PDB file of C-alpha atoms in Angstrom:
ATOM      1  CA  UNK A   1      98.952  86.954  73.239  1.00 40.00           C
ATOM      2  CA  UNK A   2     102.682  86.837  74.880  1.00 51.00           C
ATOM      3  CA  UNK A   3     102.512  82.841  74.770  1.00 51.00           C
ATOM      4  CA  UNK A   4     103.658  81.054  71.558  1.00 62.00           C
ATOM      5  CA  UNK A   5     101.265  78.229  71.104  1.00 76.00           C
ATOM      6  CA  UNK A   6     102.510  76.967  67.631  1.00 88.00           C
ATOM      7  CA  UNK A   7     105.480  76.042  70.068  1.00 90.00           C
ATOM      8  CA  UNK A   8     103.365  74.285  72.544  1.00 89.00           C
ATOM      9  CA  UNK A   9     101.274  72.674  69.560  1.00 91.00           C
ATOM     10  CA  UNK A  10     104.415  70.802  67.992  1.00 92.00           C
ATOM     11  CA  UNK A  11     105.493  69.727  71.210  1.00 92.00           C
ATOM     12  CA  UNK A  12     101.818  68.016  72.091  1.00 93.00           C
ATOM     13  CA  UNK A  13     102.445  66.570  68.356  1.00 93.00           C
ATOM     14  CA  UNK A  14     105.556  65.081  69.119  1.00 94.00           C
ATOM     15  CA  UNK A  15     104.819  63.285  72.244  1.00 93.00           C
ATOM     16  CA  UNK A  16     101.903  62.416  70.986  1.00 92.00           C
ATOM     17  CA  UNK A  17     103.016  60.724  68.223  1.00 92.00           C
ATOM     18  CA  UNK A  18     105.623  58.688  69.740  1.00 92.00           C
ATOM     19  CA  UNK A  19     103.247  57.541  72.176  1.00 90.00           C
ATOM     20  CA  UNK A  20     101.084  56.215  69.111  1.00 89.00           C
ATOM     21  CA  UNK A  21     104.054  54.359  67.812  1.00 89.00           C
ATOM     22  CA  UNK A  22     104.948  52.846  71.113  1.00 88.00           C
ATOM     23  CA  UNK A  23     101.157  51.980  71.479  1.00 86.00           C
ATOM     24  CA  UNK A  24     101.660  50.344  67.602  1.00 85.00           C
ATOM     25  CA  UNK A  25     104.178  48.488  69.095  1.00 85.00           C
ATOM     26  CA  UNK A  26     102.166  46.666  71.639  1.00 79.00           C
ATOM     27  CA  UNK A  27      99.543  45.869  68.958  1.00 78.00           C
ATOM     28  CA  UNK A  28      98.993  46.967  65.375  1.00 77.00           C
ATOM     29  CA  UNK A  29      95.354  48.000  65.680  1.00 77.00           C
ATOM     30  CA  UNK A  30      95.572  49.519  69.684  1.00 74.00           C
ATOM     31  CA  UNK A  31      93.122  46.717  71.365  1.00 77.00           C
ATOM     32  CA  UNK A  32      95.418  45.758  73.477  1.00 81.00           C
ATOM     33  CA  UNK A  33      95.193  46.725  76.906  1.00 82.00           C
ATOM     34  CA  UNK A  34      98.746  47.625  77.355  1.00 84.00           C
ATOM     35  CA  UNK A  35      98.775  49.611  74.072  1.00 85.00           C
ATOM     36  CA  UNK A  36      95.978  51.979  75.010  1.00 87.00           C
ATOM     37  CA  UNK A  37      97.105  52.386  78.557  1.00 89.00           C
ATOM     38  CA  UNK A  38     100.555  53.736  76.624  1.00 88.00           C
ATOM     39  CA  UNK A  39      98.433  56.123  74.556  1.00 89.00           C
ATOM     40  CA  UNK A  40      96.288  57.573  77.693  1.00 91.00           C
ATOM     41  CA  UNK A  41      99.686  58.103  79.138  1.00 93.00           C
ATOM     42  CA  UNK A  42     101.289  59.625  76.491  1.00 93.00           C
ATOM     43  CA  UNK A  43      98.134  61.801  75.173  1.00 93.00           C
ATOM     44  CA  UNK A  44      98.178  62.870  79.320  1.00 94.00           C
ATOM     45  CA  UNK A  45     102.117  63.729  79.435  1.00 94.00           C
ATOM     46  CA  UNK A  46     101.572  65.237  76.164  1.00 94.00           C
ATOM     47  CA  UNK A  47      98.694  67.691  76.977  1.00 94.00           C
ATOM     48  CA  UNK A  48     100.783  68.405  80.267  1.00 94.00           C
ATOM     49  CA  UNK A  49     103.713  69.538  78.141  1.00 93.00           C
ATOM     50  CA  UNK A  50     101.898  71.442  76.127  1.00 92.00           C
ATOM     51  CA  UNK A  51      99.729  73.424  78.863  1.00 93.00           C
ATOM     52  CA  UNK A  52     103.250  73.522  80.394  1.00 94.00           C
ATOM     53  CA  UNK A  53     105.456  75.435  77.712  1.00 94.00           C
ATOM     54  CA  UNK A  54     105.281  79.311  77.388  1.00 94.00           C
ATOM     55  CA  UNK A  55     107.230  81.135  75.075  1.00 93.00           C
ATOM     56  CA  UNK A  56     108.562  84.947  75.452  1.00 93.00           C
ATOM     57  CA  UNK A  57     109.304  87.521  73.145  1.00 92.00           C
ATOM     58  CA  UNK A  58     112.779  89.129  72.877  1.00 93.00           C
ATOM     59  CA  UNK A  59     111.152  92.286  74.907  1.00 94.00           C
ATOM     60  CA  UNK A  60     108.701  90.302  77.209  1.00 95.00           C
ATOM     61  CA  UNK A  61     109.050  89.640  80.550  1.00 95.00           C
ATOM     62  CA  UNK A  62     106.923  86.726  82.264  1.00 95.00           C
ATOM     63  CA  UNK A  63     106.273  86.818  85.910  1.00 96.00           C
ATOM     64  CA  UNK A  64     105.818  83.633  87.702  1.00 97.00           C
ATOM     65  CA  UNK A  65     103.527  82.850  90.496  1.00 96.00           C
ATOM     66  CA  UNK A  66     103.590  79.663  92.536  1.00 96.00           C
ATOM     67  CA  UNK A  67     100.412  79.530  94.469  1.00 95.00           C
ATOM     68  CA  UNK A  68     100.243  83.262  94.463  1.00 92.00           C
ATOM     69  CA  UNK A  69     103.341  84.123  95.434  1.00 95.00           C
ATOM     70  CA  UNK A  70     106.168  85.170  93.684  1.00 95.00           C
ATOM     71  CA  UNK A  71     108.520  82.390  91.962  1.00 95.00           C
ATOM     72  CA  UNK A  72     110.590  83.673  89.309  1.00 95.00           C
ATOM     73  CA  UNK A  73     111.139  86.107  86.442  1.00 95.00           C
ATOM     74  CA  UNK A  74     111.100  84.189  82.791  1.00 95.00           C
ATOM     75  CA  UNK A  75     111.984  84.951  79.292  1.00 90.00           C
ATOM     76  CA  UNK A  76     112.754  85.580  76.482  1.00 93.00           C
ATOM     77  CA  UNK A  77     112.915  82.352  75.513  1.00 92.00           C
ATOM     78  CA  UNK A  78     110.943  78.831  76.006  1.00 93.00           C
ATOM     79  CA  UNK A  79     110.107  78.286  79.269  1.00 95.00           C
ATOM     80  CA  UNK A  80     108.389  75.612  81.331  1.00 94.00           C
ATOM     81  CA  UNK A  81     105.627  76.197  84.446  1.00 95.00           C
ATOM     82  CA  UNK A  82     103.985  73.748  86.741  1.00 95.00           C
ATOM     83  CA  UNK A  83     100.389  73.825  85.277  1.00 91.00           C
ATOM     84  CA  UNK A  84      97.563  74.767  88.115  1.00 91.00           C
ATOM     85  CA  UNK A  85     100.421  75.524  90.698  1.00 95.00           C
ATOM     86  CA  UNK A  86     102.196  78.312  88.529  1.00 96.00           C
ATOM     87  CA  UNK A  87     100.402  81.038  86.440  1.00 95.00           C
ATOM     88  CA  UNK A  88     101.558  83.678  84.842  1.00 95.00           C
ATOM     89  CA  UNK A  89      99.561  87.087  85.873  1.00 94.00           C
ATOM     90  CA  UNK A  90     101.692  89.829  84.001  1.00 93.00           C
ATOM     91  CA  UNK A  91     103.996  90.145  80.599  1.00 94.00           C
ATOM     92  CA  UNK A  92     106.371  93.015  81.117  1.00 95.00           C
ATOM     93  CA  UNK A  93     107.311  94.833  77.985  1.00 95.00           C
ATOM     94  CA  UNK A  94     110.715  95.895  78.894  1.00 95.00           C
ATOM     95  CA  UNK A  95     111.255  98.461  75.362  1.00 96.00           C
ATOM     96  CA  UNK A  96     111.213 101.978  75.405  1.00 96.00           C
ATOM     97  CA  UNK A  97     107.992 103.264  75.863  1.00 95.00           C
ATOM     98  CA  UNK A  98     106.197 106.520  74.905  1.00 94.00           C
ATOM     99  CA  UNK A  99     103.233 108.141  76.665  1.00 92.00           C
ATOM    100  CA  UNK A 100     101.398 111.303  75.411  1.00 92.00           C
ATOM    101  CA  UNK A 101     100.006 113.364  78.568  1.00 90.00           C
ATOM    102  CA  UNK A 102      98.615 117.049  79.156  1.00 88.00           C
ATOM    103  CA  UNK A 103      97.255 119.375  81.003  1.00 84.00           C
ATOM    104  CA  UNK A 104      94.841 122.054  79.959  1.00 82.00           C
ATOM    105  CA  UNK A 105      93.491 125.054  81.661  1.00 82.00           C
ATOM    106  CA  UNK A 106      96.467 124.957  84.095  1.00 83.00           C
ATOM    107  CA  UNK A 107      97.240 128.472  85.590  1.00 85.00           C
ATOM    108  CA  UNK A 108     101.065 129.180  85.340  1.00 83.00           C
ATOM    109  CA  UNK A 109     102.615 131.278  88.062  1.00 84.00           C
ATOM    110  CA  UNK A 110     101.602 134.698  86.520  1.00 84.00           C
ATOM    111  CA  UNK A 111      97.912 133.154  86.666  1.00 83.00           C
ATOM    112  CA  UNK A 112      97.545 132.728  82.707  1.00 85.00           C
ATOM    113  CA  UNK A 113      95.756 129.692  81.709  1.00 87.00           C
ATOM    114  CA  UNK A 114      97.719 127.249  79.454  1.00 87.00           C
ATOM    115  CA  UNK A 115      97.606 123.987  77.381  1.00 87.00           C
ATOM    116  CA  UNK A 116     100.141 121.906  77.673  1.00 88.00           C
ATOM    117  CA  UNK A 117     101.518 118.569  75.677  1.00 90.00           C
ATOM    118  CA  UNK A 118     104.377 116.495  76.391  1.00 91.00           C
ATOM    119  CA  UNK A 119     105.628 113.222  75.177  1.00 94.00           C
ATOM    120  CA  UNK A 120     106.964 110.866  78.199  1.00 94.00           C
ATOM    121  CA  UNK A 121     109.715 108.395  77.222  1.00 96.00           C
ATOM    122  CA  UNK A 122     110.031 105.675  79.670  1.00 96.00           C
ATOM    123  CA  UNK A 123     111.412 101.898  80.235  1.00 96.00           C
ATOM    124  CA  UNK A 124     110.358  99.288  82.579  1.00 96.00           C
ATOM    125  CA  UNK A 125     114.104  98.345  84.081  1.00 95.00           C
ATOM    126  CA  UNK A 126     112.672  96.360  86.816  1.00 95.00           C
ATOM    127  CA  UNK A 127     110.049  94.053  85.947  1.00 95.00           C
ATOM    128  CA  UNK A 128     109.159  92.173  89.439  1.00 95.00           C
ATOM    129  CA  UNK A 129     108.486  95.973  90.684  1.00 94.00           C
ATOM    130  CA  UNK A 130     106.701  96.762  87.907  1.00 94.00           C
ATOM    131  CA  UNK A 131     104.461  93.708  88.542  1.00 93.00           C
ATOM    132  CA  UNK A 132     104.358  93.768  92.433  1.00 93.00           C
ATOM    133  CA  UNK A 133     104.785  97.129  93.583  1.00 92.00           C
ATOM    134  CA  UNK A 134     102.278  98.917  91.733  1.00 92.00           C
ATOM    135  CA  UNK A 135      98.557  97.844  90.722  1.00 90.00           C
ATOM    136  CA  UNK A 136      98.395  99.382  86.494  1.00 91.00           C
ATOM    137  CA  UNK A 137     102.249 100.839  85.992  1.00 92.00           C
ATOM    138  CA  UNK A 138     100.563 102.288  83.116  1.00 92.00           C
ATOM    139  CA  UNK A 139      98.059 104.805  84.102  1.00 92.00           C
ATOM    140  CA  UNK A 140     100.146 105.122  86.968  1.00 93.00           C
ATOM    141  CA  UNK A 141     102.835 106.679  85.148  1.00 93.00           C
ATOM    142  CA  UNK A 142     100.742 108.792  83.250  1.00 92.00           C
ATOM    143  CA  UNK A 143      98.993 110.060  85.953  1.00 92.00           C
ATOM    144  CA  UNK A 144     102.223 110.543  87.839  1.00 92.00           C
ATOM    145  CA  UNK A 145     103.210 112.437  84.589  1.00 92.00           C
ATOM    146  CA  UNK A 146     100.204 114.980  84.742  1.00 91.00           C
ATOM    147  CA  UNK A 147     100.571 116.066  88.251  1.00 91.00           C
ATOM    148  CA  UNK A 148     104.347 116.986  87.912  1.00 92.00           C
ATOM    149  CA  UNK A 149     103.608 118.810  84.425  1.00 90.00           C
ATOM    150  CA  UNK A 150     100.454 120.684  86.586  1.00 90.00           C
ATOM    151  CA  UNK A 151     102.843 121.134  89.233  1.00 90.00           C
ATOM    152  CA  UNK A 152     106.012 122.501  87.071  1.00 89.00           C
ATOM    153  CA  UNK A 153     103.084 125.022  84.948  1.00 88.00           C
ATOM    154  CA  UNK A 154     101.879 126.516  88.510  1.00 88.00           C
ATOM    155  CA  UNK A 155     105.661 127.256  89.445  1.00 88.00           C
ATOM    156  CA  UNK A 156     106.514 128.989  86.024  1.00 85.00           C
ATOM    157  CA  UNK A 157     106.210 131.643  84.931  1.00 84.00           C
ATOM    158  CA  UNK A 158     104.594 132.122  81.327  1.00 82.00           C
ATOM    159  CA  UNK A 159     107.460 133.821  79.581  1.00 81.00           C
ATOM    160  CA  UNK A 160     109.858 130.981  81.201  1.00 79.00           C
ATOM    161  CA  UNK A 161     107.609 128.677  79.644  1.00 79.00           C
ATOM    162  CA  UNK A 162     107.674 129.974  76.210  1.00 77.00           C
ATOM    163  CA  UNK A 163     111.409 130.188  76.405  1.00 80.00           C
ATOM    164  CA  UNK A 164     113.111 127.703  78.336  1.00 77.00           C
ATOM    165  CA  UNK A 165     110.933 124.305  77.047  1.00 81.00           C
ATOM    166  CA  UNK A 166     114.346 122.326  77.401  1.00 85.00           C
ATOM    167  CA  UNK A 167     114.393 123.186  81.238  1.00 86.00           C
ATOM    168  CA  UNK A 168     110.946 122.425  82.065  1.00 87.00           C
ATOM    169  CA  UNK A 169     111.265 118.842  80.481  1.00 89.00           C
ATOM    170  CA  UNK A 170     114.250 118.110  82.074  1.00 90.00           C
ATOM    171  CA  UNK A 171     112.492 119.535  85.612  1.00 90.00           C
ATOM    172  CA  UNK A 172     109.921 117.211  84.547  1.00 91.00           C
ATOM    173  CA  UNK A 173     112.036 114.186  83.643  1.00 92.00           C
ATOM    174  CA  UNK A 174     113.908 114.720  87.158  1.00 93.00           C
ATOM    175  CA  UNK A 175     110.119 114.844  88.970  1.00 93.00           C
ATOM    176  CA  UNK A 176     108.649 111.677  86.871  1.00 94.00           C
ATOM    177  CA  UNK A 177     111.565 109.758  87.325  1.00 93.00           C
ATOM    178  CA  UNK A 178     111.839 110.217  91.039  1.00 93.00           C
ATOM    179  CA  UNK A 179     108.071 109.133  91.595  1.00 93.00           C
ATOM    180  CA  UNK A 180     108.091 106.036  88.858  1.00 93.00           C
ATOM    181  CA  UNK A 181     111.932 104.839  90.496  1.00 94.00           C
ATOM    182  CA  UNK A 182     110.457 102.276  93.238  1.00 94.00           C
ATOM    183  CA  UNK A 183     108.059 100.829  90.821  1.00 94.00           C
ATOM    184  CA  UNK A 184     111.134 100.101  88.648  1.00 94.00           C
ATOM    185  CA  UNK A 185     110.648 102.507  85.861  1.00 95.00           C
ATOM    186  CA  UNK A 186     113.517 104.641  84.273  1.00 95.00           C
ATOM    187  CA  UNK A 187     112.260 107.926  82.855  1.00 94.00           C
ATOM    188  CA  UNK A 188     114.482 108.149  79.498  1.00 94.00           C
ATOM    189  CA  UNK A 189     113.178 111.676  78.615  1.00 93.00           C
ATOM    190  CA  UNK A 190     110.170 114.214  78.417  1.00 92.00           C
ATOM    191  CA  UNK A 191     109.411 116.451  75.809  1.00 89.00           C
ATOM    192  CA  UNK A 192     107.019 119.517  76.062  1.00 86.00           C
ATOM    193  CA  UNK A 193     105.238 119.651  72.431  1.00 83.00           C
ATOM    194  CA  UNK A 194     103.075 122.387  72.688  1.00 78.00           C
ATOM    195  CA  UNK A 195     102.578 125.486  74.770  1.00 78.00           C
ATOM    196  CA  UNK A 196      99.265 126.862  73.889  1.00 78.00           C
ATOM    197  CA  UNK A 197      97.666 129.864  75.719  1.00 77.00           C
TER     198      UNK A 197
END
């Protein structure tokens, strides 16, 4: 869970507990009229600011809704929403990110069949894209990552592929990272594991 509620727990505490001394105040045992009505209200603001306080992570990203549409990007950090009228559909882990993908039985140029691995390292550099522009950022990416790695196998040749691993990861990296740029992804790197025929 990206929200810190020990944060929002000590804040519902607090206010809280000064409204039960200002409700003391009014009378020592709270039968007063005036010194429950301050306790409803504070108990109220208090729940309020406690629904209302979200906390992010160093590496999280919160995106904001107001009534569905986009409001703001929070975090890291405490944070405040307007409960009911802003919710918070997506946490955007903005650290580097790695992604096994493969493809097997994939005919290379010279029609051999071949299993491939590859390691995808990637970062989320834009994370109202990320959230908006694309549905699950996640399998997209990896199944952006497994047609260009198809699509790179059925161009080479199998001796190229045995040799020149470096070149087909950066030919991959340059392919990924075109396709994953509008969703505001940066491909870091790709490394081919494992050529198995």
């Amino acid at each position: 869970m990206k929200n810190n509620s020990s944060v929002a727990t000590l804040l519902f505490i607090v206010v809280a507990g000064i409204g039960l001394a200002l409700a003391f105040m009014f009378s020592s045992n709270l039968t007063s009229g005036a010194s429950q009505l301050v306790l409803v209200i504070f108990i109220f603001f208090a729940v309020f600011i406690a629904w209302s306080t979200k906390v992010a992570s160093q590496w999280n990203r919160a995106i904001v809704l107001r009534l569905g549409k986009f409001h703001s990007l929070r975090g890291p950090g405490i944070f405040f929403i307007v409960p009911i009228i802003d919710s918070i559909p997506y946490w955007i882990d903005i650290r580097v990110i790695s992604t096994s993908f493969k493809a097997e039985k994939t005919l290379t140029k010279d029609t051999v069949p071949v299993d491939v691995d590859a390691v995808l390292f990637w970062k989320v550099i834009d994370p109202k894209k990320a959230a908006l522009d694309v549905a699950d950022y996640y399998s997209a990416i990896n199944w952006a990552s497994q047609t260009a790695l198809r699509d790179v196998i059925g161009k080479t040749e199998l001796a190229d592929m045995l040799e020149g691993r470096d070149k087909i990861s950066s030919i991959l990296q340059r392919i990924i990272d075109e396709r994953t740029e509008p969703w505001g992804i940066n491909v870091i790197s790709v490394e081919v594991k494992d050529v198995l025929i």
